[in-house]
Coordinates of C-alpha atoms and ligand atoms in Angstrom, one line a residue:
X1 CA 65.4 -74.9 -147.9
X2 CA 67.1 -77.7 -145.7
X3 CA 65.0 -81.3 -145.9
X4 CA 65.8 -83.2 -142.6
X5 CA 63.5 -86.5 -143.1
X6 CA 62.6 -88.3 -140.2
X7 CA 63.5 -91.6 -139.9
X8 CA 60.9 -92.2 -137.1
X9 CA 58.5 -93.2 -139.8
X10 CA 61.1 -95.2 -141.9
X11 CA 61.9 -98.8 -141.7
X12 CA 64.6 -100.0 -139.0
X13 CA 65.2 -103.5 -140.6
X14 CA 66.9 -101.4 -143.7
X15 CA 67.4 -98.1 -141.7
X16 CA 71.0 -97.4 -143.4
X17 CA 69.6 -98.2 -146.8
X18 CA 66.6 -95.8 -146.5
X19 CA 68.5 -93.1 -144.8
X20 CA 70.9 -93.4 -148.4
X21 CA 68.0 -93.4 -150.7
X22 CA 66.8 -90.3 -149.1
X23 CA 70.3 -88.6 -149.0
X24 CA 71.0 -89.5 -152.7
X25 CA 67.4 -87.7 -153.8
X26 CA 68.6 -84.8 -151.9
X27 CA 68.1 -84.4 -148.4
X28 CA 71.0 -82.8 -146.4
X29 CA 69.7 -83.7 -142.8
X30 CA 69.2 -86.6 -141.2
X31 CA 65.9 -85.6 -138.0
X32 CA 66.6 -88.3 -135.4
X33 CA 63.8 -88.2 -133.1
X34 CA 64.5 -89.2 -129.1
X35 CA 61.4 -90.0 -126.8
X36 CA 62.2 -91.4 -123.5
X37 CA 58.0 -92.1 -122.5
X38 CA 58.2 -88.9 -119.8
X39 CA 58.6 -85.6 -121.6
X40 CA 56.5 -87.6 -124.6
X41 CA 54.2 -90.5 -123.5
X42 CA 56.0 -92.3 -126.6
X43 CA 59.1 -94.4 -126.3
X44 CA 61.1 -94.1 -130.0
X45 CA 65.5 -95.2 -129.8
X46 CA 68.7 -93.2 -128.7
X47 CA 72.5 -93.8 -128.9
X48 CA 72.5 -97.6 -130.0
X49 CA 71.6 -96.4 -133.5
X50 CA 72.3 -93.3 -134.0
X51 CA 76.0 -94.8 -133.7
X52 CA 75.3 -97.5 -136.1
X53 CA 73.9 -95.2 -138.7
X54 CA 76.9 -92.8 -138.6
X55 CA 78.8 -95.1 -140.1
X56 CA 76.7 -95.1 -143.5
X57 CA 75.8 -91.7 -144.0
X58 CA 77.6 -88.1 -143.9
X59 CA 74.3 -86.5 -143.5
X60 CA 74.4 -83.5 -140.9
X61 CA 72.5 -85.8 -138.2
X62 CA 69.8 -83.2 -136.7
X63 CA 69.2 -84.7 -133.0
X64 CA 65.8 -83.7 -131.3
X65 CA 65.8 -84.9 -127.8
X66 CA 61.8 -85.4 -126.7
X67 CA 63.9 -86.3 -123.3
X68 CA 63.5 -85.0 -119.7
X69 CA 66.6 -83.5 -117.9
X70 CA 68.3 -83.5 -121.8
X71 CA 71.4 -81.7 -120.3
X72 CA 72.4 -85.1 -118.7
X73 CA 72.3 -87.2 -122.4
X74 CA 74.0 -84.4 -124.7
X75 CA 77.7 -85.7 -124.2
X76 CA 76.1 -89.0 -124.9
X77 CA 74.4 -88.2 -128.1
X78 CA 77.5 -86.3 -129.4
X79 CA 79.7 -88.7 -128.6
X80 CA 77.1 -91.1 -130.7
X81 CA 77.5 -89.2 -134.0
X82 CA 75.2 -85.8 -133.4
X83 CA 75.5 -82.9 -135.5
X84 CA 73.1 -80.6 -133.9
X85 CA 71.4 -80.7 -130.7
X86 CA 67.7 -79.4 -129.8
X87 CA 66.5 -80.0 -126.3
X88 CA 62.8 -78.6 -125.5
X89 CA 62.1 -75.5 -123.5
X90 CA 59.6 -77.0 -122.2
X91 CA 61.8 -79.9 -120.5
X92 CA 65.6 -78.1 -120.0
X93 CA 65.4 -76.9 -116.4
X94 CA 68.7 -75.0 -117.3
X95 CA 68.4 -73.6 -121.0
X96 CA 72.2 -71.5 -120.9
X97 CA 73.7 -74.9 -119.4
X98 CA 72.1 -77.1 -122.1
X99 CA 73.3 -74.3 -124.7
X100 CA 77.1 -74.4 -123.3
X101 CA 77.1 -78.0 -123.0
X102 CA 76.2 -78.5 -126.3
X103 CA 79.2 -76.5 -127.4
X104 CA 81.3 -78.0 -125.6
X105 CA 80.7 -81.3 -127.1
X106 CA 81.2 -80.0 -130.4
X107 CA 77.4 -79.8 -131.8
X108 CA 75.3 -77.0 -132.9
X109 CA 72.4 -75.9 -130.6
X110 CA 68.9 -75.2 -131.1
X111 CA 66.0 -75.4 -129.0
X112 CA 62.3 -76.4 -129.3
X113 CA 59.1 -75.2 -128.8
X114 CA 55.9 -77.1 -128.5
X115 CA 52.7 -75.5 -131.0
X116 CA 51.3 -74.0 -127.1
X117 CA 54.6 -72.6 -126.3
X118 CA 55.1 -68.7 -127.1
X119 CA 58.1 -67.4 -129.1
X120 CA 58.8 -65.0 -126.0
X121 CA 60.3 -68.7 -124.6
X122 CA 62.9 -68.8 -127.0
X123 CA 63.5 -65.1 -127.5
X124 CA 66.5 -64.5 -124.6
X125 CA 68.4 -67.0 -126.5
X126 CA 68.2 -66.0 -130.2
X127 CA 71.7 -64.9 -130.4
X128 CA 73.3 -68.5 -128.5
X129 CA 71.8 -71.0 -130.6
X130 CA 71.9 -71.5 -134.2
X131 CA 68.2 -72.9 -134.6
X132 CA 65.0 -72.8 -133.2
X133 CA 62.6 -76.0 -133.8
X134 CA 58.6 -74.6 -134.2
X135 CA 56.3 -78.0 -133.5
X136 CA 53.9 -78.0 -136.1
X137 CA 52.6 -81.3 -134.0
X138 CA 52.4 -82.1 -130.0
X139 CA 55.6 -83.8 -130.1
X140 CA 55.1 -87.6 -129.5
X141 CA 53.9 -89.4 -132.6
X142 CA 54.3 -89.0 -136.4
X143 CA 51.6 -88.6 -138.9
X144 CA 49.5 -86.3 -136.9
X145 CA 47.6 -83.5 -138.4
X146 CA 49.7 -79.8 -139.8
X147 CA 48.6 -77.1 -136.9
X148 CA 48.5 -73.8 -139.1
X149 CA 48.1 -71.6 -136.4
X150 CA 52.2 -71.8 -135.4
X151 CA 52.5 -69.8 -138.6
X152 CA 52.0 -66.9 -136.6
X153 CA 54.9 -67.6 -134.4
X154 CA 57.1 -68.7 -136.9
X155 CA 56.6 -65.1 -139.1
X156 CA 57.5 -63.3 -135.4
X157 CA 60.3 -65.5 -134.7
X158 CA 61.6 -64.6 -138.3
X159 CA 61.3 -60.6 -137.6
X160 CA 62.6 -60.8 -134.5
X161 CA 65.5 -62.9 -135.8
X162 CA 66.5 -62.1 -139.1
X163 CA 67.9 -64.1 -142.1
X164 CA 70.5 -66.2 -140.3
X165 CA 68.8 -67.9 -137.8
X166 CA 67.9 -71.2 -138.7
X167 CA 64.1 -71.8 -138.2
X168 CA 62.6 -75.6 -138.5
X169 CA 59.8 -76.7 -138.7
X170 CA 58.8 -80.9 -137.5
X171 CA 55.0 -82.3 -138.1
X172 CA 52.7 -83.0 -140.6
X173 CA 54.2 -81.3 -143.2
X174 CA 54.0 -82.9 -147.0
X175 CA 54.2 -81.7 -150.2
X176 CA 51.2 -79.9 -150.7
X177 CA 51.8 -78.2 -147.6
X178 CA 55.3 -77.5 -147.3
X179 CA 55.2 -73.9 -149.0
X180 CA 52.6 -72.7 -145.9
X181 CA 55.8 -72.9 -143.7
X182 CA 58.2 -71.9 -145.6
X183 CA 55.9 -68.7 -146.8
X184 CA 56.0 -68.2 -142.8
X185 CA 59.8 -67.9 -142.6
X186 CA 60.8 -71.3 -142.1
X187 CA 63.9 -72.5 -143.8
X188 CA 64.3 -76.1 -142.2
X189 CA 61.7 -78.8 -142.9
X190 CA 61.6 -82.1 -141.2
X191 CA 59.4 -84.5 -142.8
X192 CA 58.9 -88.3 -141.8
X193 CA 55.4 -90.2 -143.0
X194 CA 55.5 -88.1 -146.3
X195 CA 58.9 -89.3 -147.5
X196 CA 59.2 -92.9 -145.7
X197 CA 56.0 -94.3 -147.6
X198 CA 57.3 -96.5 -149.9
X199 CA 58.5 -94.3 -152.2
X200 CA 61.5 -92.5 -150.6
X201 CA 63.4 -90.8 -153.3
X202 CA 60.5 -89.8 -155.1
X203 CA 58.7 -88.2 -152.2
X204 CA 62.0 -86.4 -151.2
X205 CA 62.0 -84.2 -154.5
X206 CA 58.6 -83.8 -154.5
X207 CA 58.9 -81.9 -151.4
X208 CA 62.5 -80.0 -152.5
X209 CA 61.0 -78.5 -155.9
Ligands
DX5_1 C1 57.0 -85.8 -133.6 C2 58.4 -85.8 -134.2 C3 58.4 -85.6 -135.6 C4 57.6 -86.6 -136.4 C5 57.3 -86.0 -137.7 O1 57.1 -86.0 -132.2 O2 59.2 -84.9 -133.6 O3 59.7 -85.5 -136.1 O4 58.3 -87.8 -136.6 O5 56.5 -86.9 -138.3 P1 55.5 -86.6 -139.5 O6 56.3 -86.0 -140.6 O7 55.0 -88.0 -139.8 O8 54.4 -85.8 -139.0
ZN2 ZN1 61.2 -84.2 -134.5

């Protein structure tokens, strides 16, 4: 299991030294969460500080763009420090141009689907990107409620994928709930209100046991 914590929920007065703390207690990833108030009625923070936190952290930085017309920001947010790149289904008018552009900056692709969204969205493009991102939440806000039924879709996805795809999982997911996704197939957690809540490091092995 890969934990990508998600600093949406964490405190941006001491970003850098939160983002450490949960990197020292184990988390690979680093979930950077982009909403631009269109494809998400929430407004969250793009380049600017992705850029500043490169510079503390080694931490694959995973980058899910809540944006509209994504394929025009991807240079952008490569050029900021991005690792990995998901752009929605649901918002890419042109899914094989996003995937080729993200390439060609040099980042991994992956590509999201909301909880209403079918697998059969994603399924043309299984063997182009490296990930597929299963919202577990209405993208939008953090600390909102685990939807169980995306288990379904995550167990299909997994068949119809095999072991190497990445699958991830972003929303309401703690520790007493993390093994319902994982049992499903997922193999990439994101996790924001249940490790940023005061105790970081603590929070971030209780969910990697
Ligand atoms: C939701 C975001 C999530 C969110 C997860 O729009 O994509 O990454 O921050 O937050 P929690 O873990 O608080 O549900
Ligand atoms: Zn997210």
């Amino acid at each position: 299991m890969i934990l990508s914590p998600s600093i949406l929920a964490a405190d941006f007065g001491i970003l850098a030294e939160q983002v450490r703390e949960a990197e020292s207690a184990g988390a690979e990833w680093l979930h950077l969460d982009v909403m631009d108030g269109h494809f998400v009625p929430n407004i969250s923070f793009a380049m600017p500080v992705i850029k500043s936190l490169r510079k503390y952290t080694k931490m694959f930085f995973d980058v899910h763009l809540m944006i509209e017309n994504p394929e025009k920001y991807i240079k952008a947010f490569a050029e900021a420090g991005a690792d990995g790149i998901t752009v929605h289904a649901e918002a890419a008018k042109d899914m094989p141009e996003c995937i080729r552009l993200i390439r060609e900056n040099g980042c991994i692709p992956a590509i999201a689907i909301n909880p209403d969204t079918p697998a059969d969205a994603v399924m043309p493009y299984l063997n182009d990107v490296e990930m597929v991102l299963c919202m577990t939440v209405f993208p939008g806000y953090g600390g909102q409620e685990y939807i169980s039924d995306v288990e379904e879709k995550i167990s299909s996805l997994r068949a119809a994928a095999g072991p190497d795809l990445h699958i991830e999982v972003d929303g309401g997911i703690y520790d007493y709930n993390v093994d319902r996704p994982l049992a499903a197939g997922a193999d990439v957690i994101v996790a924001g209100t249940a490790i940023f809540n005061g105790d970081i490091a603590g929070s971030v092995k209780r969910i990697l046991r």
